[in-house]
Amino acid sequence: MRKEPFNKLSNRALVVWRISSAMSMVFFLLVAIAVLIVTLFFDWPIFIGIVLIIFVLLLSIFSVWFYPKWQWKKWRYEVHESEIDIQHGVFVVKRTLIPMVRVQHVDTQQGPLLRRYQLATVTISTAATIHEIPALDEEEAEQLRDRISTLAKVVDEHD
């Protein structure tokens, strides 16, 4: 069996994932509060709204504090001359090998949160799919993009 990939994502990925998750959970908390208000307005049993709020708060704790840490620990990647090896997933670990001959182009992208924390995502496009290596340091992402692009051209020229 092949060793797992060596390279990890930036530690700052944890902060970005936690902020992103917290923003999502605020939306769900607002929905739960709205349900509570509706139960009061229509004279329904109040426990429906209270149980929903407690559930959202527990889910928030899990999705903001625990899940990003587990996700960060499992995310790994490595670039070889003939392939890119990506591993991710918490409960179901997915391992993807992308042959360099299949790489059509490589991009880096940043949203507002990634830009704020000087991170970038590398996207690798093949004919069938797009693969991502998220939350790398900006400089590392640019170097990785350039390296994959160079290796893909070299492989392409030998065909």
PDB file of C-alpha atoms in Angstrom:
ATOM      1  CA  MET A   1       0.000   0.000   0.000  1.00  0.00           C
ATOM      2  CA  ARG A   2       1.195   3.461  -0.904  1.00  0.00           C
ATOM      3  CA  LYS A   3       2.167   5.939   1.830  1.00  0.00           C
ATOM      4  CA  GLU A   4      -0.233   8.794   2.462  1.00  0.00           C
ATOM      5  CA  PRO A   5       0.734  12.119   0.875  1.00  0.00           C
ATOM      6  CA  PHE A   6       3.231  14.200   2.813  1.00  0.00           C
ATOM      7  CA  ASN A   7       2.164  17.855   2.448  1.00  0.00           C
ATOM      8  CA  LYS A   8      -0.441  19.449   4.726  1.00  0.00           C
ATOM      9  CA  LEU A   9      -2.577  22.554   4.356  1.00  0.00           C
ATOM     10  CA  SER A  10      -1.753  25.807   6.119  1.00  0.00           C
ATOM     11  CA  ASN A  11      -2.632  26.059   9.823  1.00  0.00           C
ATOM     12  CA  ARG A  12      -4.621  29.171   8.928  1.00  0.00           C
ATOM     13  CA  ALA A  13      -7.054  26.918   7.048  1.00  0.00           C
ATOM     14  CA  LEU A  14      -8.524  26.081  10.459  1.00  0.00           C
ATOM     15  CA  VAL A  15      -9.356  29.734  11.117  1.00  0.00           C
ATOM     16  CA  VAL A  16     -10.939  30.195   7.682  1.00  0.00           C
ATOM     17  CA  TRP A  17     -12.987  26.990   7.937  1.00  0.00           C
ATOM     18  CA  ARG A  18     -14.151  27.902  11.440  1.00  0.00           C
ATOM     19  CA  ILE A  19     -15.224  31.399  10.389  1.00  0.00           C
ATOM     20  CA  SER A  20     -17.015  30.025   7.338  1.00  0.00           C
ATOM     21  CA  SER A  21     -18.797  27.405   9.409  1.00  0.00           C
ATOM     22  CA  ALA A  22     -19.744  29.952  12.074  1.00  0.00           C
ATOM     23  CA  MET A  23     -21.283  32.200   9.416  1.00  0.00           C
ATOM     24  CA  SER A  24     -23.369  29.270   8.151  1.00  0.00           C
ATOM     25  CA  MET A  25     -24.449  28.338  11.644  1.00  0.00           C
ATOM     26  CA  VAL A  26     -25.606  31.906  12.359  1.00  0.00           C
ATOM     27  CA  PHE A  27     -28.046  31.497   9.471  1.00  0.00           C
ATOM     28  CA  PHE A  28     -29.378  28.212  10.919  1.00  0.00           C
ATOM     29  CA  LEU A  29     -29.640  29.770  14.369  1.00  0.00           C
ATOM     30  CA  LEU A  30     -31.724  32.615  12.927  1.00  0.00           C
ATOM     31  CA  VAL A  31     -34.008  30.054  11.278  1.00  0.00           C
ATOM     32  CA  ALA A  32     -34.356  28.195  14.596  1.00  0.00           C
ATOM     33  CA  ILE A  33     -35.219  31.449  16.384  1.00  0.00           C
ATOM     34  CA  ALA A  34     -37.809  32.192  13.682  1.00  0.00           C
ATOM     35  CA  VAL A  35     -39.331  28.753  14.266  1.00  0.00           C
ATOM     36  CA  LEU A  36     -39.487  29.512  17.996  1.00  0.00           C
ATOM     37  CA  ILE A  37     -41.267  32.806  17.282  1.00  0.00           C
ATOM     38  CA  VAL A  38     -43.720  31.032  14.948  1.00  0.00           C
ATOM     39  CA  THR A  39     -44.482  28.455  17.668  1.00  0.00           C
ATOM     40  CA  LEU A  40     -45.310  31.306  20.049  1.00  0.00           C
ATOM     41  CA  PHE A  41     -47.405  33.141  17.449  1.00  0.00           C
ATOM     42  CA  PHE A  42     -49.481  30.090  16.478  1.00  0.00           C
ATOM     43  CA  ASP A  43     -49.674  28.764  20.034  1.00  0.00           C
ATOM     44  CA  TRP A  44     -47.864  25.546  19.119  1.00  0.00           C
ATOM     45  CA  PRO A  45     -45.840  23.609  21.701  1.00  0.00           C
ATOM     46  CA  ILE A  46     -42.833  25.769  22.588  1.00  0.00           C
ATOM     47  CA  PHE A  47     -40.535  22.744  22.968  1.00  0.00           C
ATOM     48  CA  ILE A  48     -40.334  22.471  19.158  1.00  0.00           C
ATOM     49  CA  GLY A  49     -38.478  25.778  18.895  1.00  0.00           C
ATOM     50  CA  ILE A  50     -36.390  25.171  22.009  1.00  0.00           C
ATOM     51  CA  VAL A  51     -35.289  21.700  20.849  1.00  0.00           C
ATOM     52  CA  LEU A  52     -34.403  23.115  17.437  1.00  0.00           C
ATOM     53  CA  ILE A  53     -32.312  25.912  18.976  1.00  0.00           C
ATOM     54  CA  ILE A  54     -30.485  23.440  21.245  1.00  0.00           C
ATOM     55  CA  PHE A  55     -29.840  21.178  18.248  1.00  0.00           C
ATOM     56  CA  VAL A  56     -28.434  24.071  16.192  1.00  0.00           C
ATOM     57  CA  LEU A  57     -26.211  25.177  19.089  1.00  0.00           C
ATOM     58  CA  LEU A  58     -24.827  21.638  19.524  1.00  0.00           C
ATOM     59  CA  LEU A  59     -24.317  21.325  15.765  1.00  0.00           C
ATOM     60  CA  SER A  60     -22.535  24.697  15.810  1.00  0.00           C
ATOM     61  CA  ILE A  61     -20.100  23.526  18.469  1.00  0.00           C
ATOM     62  CA  PHE A  62     -19.333  20.411  16.461  1.00  0.00           C
ATOM     63  CA  SER A  63     -19.042  22.133  13.074  1.00  0.00           C
ATOM     64  CA  VAL A  64     -17.032  25.123  14.296  1.00  0.00           C
ATOM     65  CA  TRP A  65     -14.631  23.535  16.792  1.00  0.00           C
ATOM     66  CA  PHE A  66     -14.229  19.821  16.116  1.00  0.00           C
ATOM     67  CA  TYR A  67     -14.905  19.117  12.436  1.00  0.00           C
ATOM     68  CA  PRO A  68     -12.424  21.656  10.960  1.00  0.00           C
ATOM     69  CA  LYS A  69      -9.600  20.212  13.096  1.00  0.00           C
ATOM     70  CA  TRP A  70     -10.372  16.671  11.944  1.00  0.00           C
ATOM     71  CA  GLN A  71     -10.688  17.866   8.354  1.00  0.00           C
ATOM     72  CA  TRP A  72      -7.342  19.685   8.523  1.00  0.00           C
ATOM     73  CA  LYS A  73      -5.577  16.615   9.951  1.00  0.00           C
ATOM     74  CA  LYS A  74      -6.795  14.406   7.084  1.00  0.00           C
ATOM     75  CA  TRP A  75      -6.139  16.824   4.204  1.00  0.00           C
ATOM     76  CA  ARG A  76      -2.879  15.920   2.474  1.00  0.00           C
ATOM     77  CA  TYR A  77      -1.424  16.247  -0.984  1.00  0.00           C
ATOM     78  CA  GLU A  78       1.761  15.497  -2.858  1.00  0.00           C
ATOM     79  CA  VAL A  79       2.921  16.272  -6.383  1.00  0.00           C
ATOM     80  CA  HIS A  80       5.060  13.690  -8.159  1.00  0.00           C
ATOM     81  CA  GLU A  81       6.485  13.967 -11.654  1.00  0.00           C
ATOM     82  CA  SER A  82       3.808  11.723 -13.142  1.00  0.00           C
ATOM     83  CA  GLU A  83       0.811  12.332 -10.824  1.00  0.00           C
ATOM     84  CA  ILE A  84      -0.823  14.410  -8.119  1.00  0.00           C
ATOM     85  CA  ASP A  85      -1.875  12.545  -4.971  1.00  0.00           C
ATOM     86  CA  ILE A  86      -4.720  14.085  -2.927  1.00  0.00           C
ATOM     87  CA  GLN A  87      -6.252  12.692   0.264  1.00  0.00           C
ATOM     88  CA  HIS A  88      -9.133  14.223   2.225  1.00  0.00           C
ATOM     89  CA  GLY A  89     -12.234  13.349   4.211  1.00  0.00           C
ATOM     90  CA  VAL A  90     -13.073  12.872   7.855  1.00  0.00           C
ATOM     91  CA  PHE A  91     -15.477   9.958   8.086  1.00  0.00           C
ATOM     92  CA  VAL A  92     -14.865   8.663   4.577  1.00  0.00           C
ATOM     93  CA  VAL A  93     -11.279   9.271   3.465  1.00  0.00           C
ATOM     94  CA  LYS A  94     -10.999   9.815  -0.284  1.00  0.00           C
ATOM     95  CA  ARG A  95      -7.723   9.297  -2.115  1.00  0.00           C
ATOM     96  CA  THR A  96      -7.357  10.681  -5.643  1.00  0.00           C
ATOM     97  CA  LEU A  97      -4.472  10.206  -8.062  1.00  0.00           C
ATOM     98  CA  ILE A  98      -4.474  12.642 -10.977  1.00  0.00           C
ATOM     99  CA  PRO A  99      -2.141  11.644 -13.821  1.00  0.00           C
ATOM    100  CA  MET A 100      -0.153  14.612 -15.155  1.00  0.00           C
ATOM    101  CA  VAL A 101      -1.135  13.650 -18.708  1.00  0.00           C
ATOM    102  CA  ARG A 102      -4.779  14.410 -17.769  1.00  0.00           C
ATOM    103  CA  VAL A 103      -4.110  17.904 -16.393  1.00  0.00           C
ATOM    104  CA  GLN A 104      -5.494  20.550 -18.739  1.00  0.00           C
ATOM    105  CA  HIS A 105      -4.890  23.651 -16.667  1.00  0.00           C
ATOM    106  CA  VAL A 106      -4.145  24.779 -13.123  1.00  0.00           C
ATOM    107  CA  ASP A 107      -5.478  27.887 -11.388  1.00  0.00           C
ATOM    108  CA  THR A 108      -5.289  29.595  -8.025  1.00  0.00           C
ATOM    109  CA  GLN A 109      -8.304  31.299  -6.534  1.00  0.00           C
ATOM    110  CA  GLN A 110      -9.122  33.342  -3.433  1.00  0.00           C
ATOM    111  CA  GLY A 111     -12.352  34.417  -1.861  1.00  0.00           C
ATOM    112  CA  PRO A 112     -12.539  37.246   0.666  1.00  0.00           C
ATOM    113  CA  LEU A 113     -11.767  35.017   3.651  1.00  0.00           C
ATOM    114  CA  LEU A 114      -8.821  33.315   1.982  1.00  0.00           C
ATOM    115  CA  ARG A 115      -7.450  36.674   0.844  1.00  0.00           C
ATOM    116  CA  ARG A 116      -7.763  38.075   4.388  1.00  0.00           C
ATOM    117  CA  TYR A 117      -5.620  35.224   5.716  1.00  0.00           C
ATOM    118  CA  GLN A 118      -3.161  35.200   2.763  1.00  0.00           C
ATOM    119  CA  LEU A 119      -4.347  31.798   1.557  1.00  0.00           C
ATOM    120  CA  ALA A 120      -5.286  30.472  -1.874  1.00  0.00           C
ATOM    121  CA  THR A 121      -6.861  27.365  -3.364  1.00  0.00           C
ATOM    122  CA  VAL A 122      -5.215  25.507  -6.238  1.00  0.00           C
ATOM    123  CA  THR A 123      -7.686  24.071  -8.748  1.00  0.00           C
ATOM    124  CA  ILE A 124      -6.553  21.333 -11.119  1.00  0.00           C
ATOM    125  CA  SER A 125      -8.749  20.805 -14.174  1.00  0.00           C
ATOM    126  CA  THR A 126      -8.890  17.597 -16.169  1.00  0.00           C
ATOM    127  CA  ALA A 127     -11.275  16.752 -19.000  1.00  0.00           C
ATOM    128  CA  ALA A 128     -13.739  15.178 -16.580  1.00  0.00           C
ATOM    129  CA  THR A 129     -13.422  16.985 -13.246  1.00  0.00           C
ATOM    130  CA  ILE A 130     -11.939  19.800 -11.229  1.00  0.00           C
ATOM    131  CA  HIS A 131      -9.879  18.940  -8.157  1.00  0.00           C
ATOM    132  CA  GLU A 132      -8.994  21.393  -5.405  1.00  0.00           C
ATOM    133  CA  ILE A 133      -6.222  21.739  -2.874  1.00  0.00           C
ATOM    134  CA  PRO A 134      -7.676  24.357  -0.516  1.00  0.00           C
ATOM    135  CA  ALA A 135      -6.185  26.880   1.890  1.00  0.00           C
ATOM    136  CA  LEU A 136      -2.500  26.903   0.999  1.00  0.00           C
ATOM    137  CA  ASP A 137      -0.224  29.848   1.771  1.00  0.00           C
ATOM    138  CA  GLU A 138      -0.373  32.226  -1.203  1.00  0.00           C
ATOM    139  CA  GLU A 139       3.266  31.720  -2.124  1.00  0.00           C
ATOM    140  CA  GLU A 140       3.027  27.941  -1.766  1.00  0.00           C
ATOM    141  CA  ALA A 141      -0.126  27.915  -3.920  1.00  0.00           C
ATOM    142  CA  GLU A 142       1.579  29.901  -6.673  1.00  0.00           C
ATOM    143  CA  GLN A 143       4.651  27.651  -6.603  1.00  0.00           C
ATOM    144  CA  LEU A 144       2.450  24.536  -6.655  1.00  0.00           C
ATOM    145  CA  ARG A 145       0.403  25.903  -9.567  1.00  0.00           C
ATOM    146  CA  ASP A 146       3.567  26.670 -11.537  1.00  0.00           C
ATOM    147  CA  ARG A 147       5.144  23.290 -10.739  1.00  0.00           C
ATOM    148  CA  ILE A 148       2.061  21.325 -11.775  1.00  0.00           C
ATOM    149  CA  SER A 149       1.773  23.403 -14.944  1.00  0.00           C
ATOM    150  CA  THR A 150       5.422  22.762 -15.806  1.00  0.00           C
ATOM    151  CA  LEU A 151       5.179  19.027 -15.088  1.00  0.00           C
ATOM    152  CA  ALA A 152       1.970  18.735 -17.131  1.00  0.00           C
ATOM    153  CA  LYS A 153       3.669  20.460 -20.101  1.00  0.00           C
ATOM    154  CA  VAL A 154       6.722  18.214 -19.827  1.00  0.00           C
ATOM    155  CA  VAL A 155       4.560  15.095 -19.786  1.00  0.00           C
ATOM    156  CA  ASP A 156       2.501  16.457 -22.670  1.00  0.00           C
ATOM    157  CA  GLU A 157       5.616  17.152 -24.773  1.00  0.00           C
ATOM    158  CA  HIS A 158       6.832  13.543 -24.429  1.00  0.00           C
ATOM    159  CA  ASP A 159       3.620  12.119 -25.914  1.00  0.00           C
TER     160      ASP A 159
END
